[in-house]
mmCIF file of C-alpha atoms in Angstrom:
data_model
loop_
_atom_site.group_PDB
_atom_site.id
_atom_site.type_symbol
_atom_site.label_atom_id
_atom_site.label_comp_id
_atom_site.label_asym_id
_atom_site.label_seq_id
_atom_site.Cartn_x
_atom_site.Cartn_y
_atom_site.Cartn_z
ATOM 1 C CA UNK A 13 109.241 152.927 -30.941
ATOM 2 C CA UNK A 14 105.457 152.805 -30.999
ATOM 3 C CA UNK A 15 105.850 151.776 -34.946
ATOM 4 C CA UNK A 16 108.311 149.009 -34.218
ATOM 5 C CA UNK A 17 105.553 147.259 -31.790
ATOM 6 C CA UNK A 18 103.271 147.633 -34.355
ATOM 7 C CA UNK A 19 105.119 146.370 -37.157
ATOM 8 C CA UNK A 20 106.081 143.407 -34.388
ATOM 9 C CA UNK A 21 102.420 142.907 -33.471
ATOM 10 C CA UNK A 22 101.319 142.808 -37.286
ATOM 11 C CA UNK A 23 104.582 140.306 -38.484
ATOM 12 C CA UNK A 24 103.133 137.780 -35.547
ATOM 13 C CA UNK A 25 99.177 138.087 -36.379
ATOM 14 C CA UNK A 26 99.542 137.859 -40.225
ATOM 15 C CA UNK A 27 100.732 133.850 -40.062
ATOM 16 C CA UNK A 28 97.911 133.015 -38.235
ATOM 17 C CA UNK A 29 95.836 135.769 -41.024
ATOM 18 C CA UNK A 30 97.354 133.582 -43.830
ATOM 19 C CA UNK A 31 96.408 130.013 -42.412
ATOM 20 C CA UNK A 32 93.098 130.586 -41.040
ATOM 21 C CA UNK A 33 92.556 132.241 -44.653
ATOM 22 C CA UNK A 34 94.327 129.882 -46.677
ATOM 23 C CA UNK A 35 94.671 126.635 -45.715
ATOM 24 C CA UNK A 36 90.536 126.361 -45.691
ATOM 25 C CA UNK A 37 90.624 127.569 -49.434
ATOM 26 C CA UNK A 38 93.495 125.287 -50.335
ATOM 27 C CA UNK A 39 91.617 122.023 -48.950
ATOM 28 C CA UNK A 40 88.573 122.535 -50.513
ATOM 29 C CA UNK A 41 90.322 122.691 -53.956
ATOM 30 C CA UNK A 42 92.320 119.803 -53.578
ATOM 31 C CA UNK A 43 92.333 116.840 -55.781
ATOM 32 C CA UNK A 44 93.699 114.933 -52.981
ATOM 33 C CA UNK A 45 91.453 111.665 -50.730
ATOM 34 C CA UNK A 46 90.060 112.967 -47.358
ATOM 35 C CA UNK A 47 92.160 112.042 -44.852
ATOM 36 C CA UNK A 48 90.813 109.133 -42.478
ATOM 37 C CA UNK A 49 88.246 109.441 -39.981
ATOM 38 C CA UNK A 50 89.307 109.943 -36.342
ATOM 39 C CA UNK A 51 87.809 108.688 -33.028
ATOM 40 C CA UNK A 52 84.463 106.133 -32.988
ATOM 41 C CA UNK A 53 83.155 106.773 -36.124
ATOM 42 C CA UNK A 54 85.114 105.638 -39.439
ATOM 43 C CA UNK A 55 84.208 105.907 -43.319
ATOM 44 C CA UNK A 56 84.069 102.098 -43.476
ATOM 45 C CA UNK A 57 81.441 102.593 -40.681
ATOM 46 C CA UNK A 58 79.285 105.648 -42.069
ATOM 47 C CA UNK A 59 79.469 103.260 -45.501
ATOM 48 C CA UNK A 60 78.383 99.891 -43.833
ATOM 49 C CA UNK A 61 75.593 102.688 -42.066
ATOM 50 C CA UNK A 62 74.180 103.597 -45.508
ATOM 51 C CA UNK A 63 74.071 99.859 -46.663
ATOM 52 C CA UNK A 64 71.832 98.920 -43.567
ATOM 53 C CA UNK A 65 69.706 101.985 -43.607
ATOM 54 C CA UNK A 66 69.214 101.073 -47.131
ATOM 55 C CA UNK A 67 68.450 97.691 -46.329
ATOM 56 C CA UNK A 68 65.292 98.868 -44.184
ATOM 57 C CA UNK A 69 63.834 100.807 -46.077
ATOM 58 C CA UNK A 70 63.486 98.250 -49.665
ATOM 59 C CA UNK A 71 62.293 95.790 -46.597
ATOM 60 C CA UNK A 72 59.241 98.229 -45.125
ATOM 61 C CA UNK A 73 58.726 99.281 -48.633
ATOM 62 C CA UNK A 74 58.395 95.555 -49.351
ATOM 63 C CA UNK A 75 56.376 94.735 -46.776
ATOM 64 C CA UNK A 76 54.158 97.912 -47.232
ATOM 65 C CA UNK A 77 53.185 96.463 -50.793
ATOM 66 C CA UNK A 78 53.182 93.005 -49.335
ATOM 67 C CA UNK A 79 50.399 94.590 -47.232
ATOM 68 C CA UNK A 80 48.650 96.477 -49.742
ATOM 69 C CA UNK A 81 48.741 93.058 -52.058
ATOM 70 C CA UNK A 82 47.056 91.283 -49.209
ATOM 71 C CA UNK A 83 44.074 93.823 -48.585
ATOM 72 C CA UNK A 84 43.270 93.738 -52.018
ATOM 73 C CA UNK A 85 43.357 89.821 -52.191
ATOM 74 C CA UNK A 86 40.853 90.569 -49.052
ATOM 75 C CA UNK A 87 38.525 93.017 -50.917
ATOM 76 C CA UNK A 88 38.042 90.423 -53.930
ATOM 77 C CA UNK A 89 37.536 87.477 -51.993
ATOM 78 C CA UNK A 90 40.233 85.435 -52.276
ATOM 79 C CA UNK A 91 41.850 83.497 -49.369
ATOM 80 C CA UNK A 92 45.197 84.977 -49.802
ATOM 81 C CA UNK A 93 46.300 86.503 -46.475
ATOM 82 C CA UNK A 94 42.899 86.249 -44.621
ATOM 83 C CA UNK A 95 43.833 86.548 -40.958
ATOM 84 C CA UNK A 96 43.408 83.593 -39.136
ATOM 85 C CA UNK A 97 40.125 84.811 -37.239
ATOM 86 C CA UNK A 98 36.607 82.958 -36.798
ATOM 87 C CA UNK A 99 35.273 79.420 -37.837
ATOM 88 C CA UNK A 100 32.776 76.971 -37.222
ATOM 89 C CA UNK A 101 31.094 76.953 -34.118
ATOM 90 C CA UNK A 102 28.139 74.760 -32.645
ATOM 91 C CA UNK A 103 26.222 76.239 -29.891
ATOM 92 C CA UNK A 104 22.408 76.545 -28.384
ATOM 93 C CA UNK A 105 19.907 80.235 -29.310
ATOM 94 C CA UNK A 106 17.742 81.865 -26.844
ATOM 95 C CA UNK A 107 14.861 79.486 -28.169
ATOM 96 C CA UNK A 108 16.784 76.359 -26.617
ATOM 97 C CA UNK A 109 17.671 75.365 -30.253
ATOM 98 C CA UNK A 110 20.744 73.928 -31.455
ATOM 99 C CA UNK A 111 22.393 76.723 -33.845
ATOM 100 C CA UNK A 112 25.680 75.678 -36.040
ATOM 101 C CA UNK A 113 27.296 78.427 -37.997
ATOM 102 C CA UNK A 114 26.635 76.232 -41.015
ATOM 103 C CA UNK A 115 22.916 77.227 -40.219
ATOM 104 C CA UNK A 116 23.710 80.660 -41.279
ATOM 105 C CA UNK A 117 25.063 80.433 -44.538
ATOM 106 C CA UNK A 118 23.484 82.234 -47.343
ATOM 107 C CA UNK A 119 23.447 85.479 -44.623
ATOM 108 C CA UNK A 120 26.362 87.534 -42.987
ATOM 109 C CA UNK A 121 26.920 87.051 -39.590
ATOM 110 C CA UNK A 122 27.241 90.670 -37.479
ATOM 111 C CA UNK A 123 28.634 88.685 -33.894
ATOM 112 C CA UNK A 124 29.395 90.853 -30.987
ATOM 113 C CA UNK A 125 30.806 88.784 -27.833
ATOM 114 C CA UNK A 126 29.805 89.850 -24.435
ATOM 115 C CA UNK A 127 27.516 88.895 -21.182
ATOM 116 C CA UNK A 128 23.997 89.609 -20.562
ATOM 117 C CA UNK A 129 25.358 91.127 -16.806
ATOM 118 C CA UNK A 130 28.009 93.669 -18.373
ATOM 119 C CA UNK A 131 26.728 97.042 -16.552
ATOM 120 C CA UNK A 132 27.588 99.618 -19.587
ATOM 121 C CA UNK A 133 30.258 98.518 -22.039
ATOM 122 C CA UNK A 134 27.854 95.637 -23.750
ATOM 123 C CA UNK A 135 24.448 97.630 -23.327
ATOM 124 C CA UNK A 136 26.287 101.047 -25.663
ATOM 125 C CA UNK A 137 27.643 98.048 -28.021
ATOM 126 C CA UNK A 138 24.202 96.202 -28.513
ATOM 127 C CA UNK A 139 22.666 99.746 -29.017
ATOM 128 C CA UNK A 140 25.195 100.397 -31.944
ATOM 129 C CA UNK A 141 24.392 96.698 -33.164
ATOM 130 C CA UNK A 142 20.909 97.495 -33.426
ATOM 131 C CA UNK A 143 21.476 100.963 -35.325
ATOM 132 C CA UNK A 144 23.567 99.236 -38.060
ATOM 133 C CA UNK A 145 20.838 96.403 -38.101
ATOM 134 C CA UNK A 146 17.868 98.689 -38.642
ATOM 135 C CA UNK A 147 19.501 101.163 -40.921
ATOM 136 C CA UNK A 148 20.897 97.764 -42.894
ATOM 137 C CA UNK A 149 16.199 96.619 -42.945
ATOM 138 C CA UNK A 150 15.847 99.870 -43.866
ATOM 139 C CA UNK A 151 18.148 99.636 -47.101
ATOM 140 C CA UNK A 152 16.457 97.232 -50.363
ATOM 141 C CA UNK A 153 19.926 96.129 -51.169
ATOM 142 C CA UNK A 154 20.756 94.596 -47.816
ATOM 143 C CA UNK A 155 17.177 94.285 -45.949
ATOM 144 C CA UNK A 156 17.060 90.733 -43.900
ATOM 145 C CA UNK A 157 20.882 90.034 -45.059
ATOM 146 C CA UNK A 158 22.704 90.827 -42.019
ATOM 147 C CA UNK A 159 22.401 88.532 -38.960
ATOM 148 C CA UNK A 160 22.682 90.405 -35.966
ATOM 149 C CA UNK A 161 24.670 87.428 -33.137
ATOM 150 C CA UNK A 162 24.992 88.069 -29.775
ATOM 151 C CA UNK A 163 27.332 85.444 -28.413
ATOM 152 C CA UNK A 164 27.865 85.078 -24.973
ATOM 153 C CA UNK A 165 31.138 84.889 -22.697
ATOM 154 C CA UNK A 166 29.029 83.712 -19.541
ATOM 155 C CA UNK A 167 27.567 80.447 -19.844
ATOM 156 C CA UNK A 168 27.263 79.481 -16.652
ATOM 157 C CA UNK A 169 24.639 83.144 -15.958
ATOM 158 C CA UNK A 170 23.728 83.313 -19.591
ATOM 159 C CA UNK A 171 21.436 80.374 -20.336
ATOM 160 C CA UNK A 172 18.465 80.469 -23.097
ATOM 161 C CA UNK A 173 16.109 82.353 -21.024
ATOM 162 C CA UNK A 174 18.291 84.665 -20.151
ATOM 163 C CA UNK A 175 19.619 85.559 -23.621
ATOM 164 C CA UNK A 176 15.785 85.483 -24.318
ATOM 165 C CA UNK A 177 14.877 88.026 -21.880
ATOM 166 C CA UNK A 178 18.108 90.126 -22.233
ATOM 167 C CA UNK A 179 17.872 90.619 -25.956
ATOM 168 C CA UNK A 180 14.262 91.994 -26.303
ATOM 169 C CA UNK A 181 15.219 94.696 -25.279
ATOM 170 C CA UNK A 182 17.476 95.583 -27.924
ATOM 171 C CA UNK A 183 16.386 94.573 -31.603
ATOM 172 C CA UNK A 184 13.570 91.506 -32.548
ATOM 173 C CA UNK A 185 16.064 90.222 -34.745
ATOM 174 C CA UNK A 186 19.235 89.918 -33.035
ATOM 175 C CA UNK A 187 20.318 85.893 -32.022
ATOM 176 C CA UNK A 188 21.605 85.401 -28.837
ATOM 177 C CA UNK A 189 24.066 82.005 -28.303
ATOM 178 C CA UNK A 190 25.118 80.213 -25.438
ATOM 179 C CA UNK A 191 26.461 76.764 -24.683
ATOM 180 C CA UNK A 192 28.931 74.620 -22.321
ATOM 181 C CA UNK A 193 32.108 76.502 -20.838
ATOM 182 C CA UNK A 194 34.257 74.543 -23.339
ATOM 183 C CA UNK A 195 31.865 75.778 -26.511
ATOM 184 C CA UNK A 196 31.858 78.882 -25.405
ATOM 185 C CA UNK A 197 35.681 79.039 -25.017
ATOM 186 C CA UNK A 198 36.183 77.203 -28.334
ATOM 187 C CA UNK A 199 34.368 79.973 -30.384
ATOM 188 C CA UNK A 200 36.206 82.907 -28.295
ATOM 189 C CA UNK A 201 39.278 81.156 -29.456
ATOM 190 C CA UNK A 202 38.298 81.102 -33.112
ATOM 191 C CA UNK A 203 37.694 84.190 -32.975
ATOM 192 C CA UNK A 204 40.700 85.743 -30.957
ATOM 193 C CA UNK A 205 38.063 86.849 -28.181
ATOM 194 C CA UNK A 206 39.890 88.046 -24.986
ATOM 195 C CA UNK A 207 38.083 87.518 -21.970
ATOM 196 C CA UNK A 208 38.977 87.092 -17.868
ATOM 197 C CA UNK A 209 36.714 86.716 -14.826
ATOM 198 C CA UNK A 210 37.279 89.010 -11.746
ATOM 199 C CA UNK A 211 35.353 88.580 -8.515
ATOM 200 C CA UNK A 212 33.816 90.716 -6.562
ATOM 201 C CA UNK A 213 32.691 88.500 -3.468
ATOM 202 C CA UNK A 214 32.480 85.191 -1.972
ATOM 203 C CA UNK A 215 29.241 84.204 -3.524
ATOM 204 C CA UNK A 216 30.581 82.097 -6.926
ATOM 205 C CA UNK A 217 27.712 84.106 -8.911
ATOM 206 C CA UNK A 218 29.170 87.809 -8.169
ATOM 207 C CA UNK A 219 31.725 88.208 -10.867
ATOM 208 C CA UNK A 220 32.456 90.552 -13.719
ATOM 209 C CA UNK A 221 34.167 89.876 -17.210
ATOM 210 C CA UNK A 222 37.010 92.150 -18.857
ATOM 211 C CA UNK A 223 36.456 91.766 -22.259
ATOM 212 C CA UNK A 224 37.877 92.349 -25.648
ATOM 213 C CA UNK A 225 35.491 94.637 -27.560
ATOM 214 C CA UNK A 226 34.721 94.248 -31.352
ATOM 215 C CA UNK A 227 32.128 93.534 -33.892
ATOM 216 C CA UNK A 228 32.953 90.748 -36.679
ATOM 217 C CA UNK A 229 31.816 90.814 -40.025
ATOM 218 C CA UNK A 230 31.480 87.403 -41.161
ATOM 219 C CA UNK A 231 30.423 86.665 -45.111
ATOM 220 C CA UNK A 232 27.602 84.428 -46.715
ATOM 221 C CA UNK A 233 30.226 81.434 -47.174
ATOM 222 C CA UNK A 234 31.394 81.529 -43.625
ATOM 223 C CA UNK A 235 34.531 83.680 -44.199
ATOM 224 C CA UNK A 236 36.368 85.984 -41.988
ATOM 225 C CA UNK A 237 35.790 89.557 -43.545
ATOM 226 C CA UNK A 238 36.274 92.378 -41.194
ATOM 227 C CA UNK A 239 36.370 93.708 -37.406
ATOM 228 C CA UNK A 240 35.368 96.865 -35.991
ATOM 229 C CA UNK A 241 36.424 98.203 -33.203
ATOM 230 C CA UNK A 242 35.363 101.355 -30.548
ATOM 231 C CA UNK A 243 37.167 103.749 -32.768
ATOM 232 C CA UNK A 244 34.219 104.093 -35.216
ATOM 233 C CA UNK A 245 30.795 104.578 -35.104
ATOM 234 C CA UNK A 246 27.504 103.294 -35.890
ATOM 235 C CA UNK A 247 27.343 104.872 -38.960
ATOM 236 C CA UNK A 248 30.921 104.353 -39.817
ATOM 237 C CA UNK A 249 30.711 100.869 -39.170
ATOM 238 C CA UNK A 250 27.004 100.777 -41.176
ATOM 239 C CA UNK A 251 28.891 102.276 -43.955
ATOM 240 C CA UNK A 252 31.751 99.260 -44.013
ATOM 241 C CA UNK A 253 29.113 96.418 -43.596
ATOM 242 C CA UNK A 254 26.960 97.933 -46.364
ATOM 243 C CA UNK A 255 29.896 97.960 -48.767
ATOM 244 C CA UNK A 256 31.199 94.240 -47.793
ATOM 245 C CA UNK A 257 27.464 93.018 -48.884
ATOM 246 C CA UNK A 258 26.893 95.311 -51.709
ATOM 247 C CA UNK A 259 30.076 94.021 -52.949
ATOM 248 C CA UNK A 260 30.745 97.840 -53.995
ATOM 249 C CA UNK A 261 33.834 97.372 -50.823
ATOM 250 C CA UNK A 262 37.569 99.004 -51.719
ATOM 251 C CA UNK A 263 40.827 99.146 -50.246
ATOM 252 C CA UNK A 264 39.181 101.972 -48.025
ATOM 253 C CA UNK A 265 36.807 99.578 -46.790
ATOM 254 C CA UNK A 266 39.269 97.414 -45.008
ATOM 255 C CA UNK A 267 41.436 100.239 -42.991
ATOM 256 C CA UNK A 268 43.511 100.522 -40.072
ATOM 257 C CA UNK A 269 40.902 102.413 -38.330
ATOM 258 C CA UNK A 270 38.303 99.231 -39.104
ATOM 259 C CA UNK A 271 40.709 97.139 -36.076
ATOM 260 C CA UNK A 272 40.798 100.259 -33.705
#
């Protein structure tokens, strides 16, 4: 009797034995389509997923060499793809002089934008301004080349004798600019120059400025060249600026960490 339920146990297991085994080894042999997709996804729908995906990727790989293409146009000086940043500008120096960027030509303009009352974030930048500028005297190849512009965001605080005062302290070449509220706000706009007054009182004088922070890098012709931003230091940025004017710049030069 015990063999009988055995035999019985064994005759019931070896079907399931023989399709578990079987039927896997059979499919994967045959010549036969795979059978349609069921539920939300479908062949048609993994296929019309591979044609997209595709699609993407020739387009950022486009683009990428679109990019490439237009930092190199940069490098050489050509006006391909030069970002729409900077322009003419006609303000007043600390001397009380009239000062048009066409007054600079035949130099490079090194312009920081800020306010002679900024408690700590202008003061640090100035201070890296006037590293790059000395280093740059220091140098036979770019000595007197650079001109190192301090335009200001205040007008109504910032007038010539202020700027005067203010930028002694910092480097005996360095230019500071000021003019009307609308000059002022013409050249931030050139120049894509964020900047937003918050008071701190209910005297009109007692106000701060957020800021954007950058230096521009502006050529001997007037052009638009580079920006650098708190990401790099003095000596990184000394290095960019000294390549620009040497004209010994490379795709390098111009990097994403230059806009940081």
């Amino acid at each position: 009797r015990m063999q009988h339920r055995m035999w019985r146990a064994c005759s019931l297991m070896s079907p399931i034995r023989r399709f578990s085994l079987l039927s896997p080894i059979y499919r994967s042999f045959s010549s036969s389509p795979p059978p349609p997709m069921k539920g939300p996804v479908s062949w048609q729908s993994v296929g019309l997923l591979a044609v997209v995906g595709g699609g993407v990727l020739a387009y950022y790989k486009n683009k990428d060499e679109e990019r490439k293409a237009i930092i190199q146009a940069t490098i050489h000086g050509k006006g391909v793809g030069r970002p729409a940043i900077g322009g003419d500008f006609d303000l007043i120096d600390h001397h009380g002089k009239p000062r048009k960027s066409q007054d600079f030509r035949g130099k490079w303009m090194f312009i920081y934008f800020g306010f002679t009352y900024c408690p700590d974030i202008c003061p640090n930048e100035l201070m890296r301004m006037a590293e790059v500028i000395t280093s740059l005297d220091r140098d036979k190849e770019t000595a007197g080349l650079v001109e190192p512009i301090f335009i200001t965001i205040d007008p109504e605080r910032d007038g010539p004798v202020q700027l005067k005062a203010y930028l002694s302290d910092w480097h005996p070449r360095m230019i500071g600019l000021t003019g009307t509220p609308h000059q002022i706000a013409d050249a931030c706009r050139k120049f894509r120059v964020y900047y937003s007054k918050a008071r701190l009182g209910t005297d009109p004088n007692d106000y701060l400025l957020d800021h954007s922070i950058m230096f521009y890098l502006v050529d001997d012709k007037g052009e638009f060249v580079d920006y650098f931003g708190k990401s790099l230091s003095a000596q990184d940025i000394l290095g960019k600026v000294r390549a620009y004017v040497t004209g010994t710049s490379d795709e390098s030069t111009h990097s994403d960490s230059s806009i940081g």
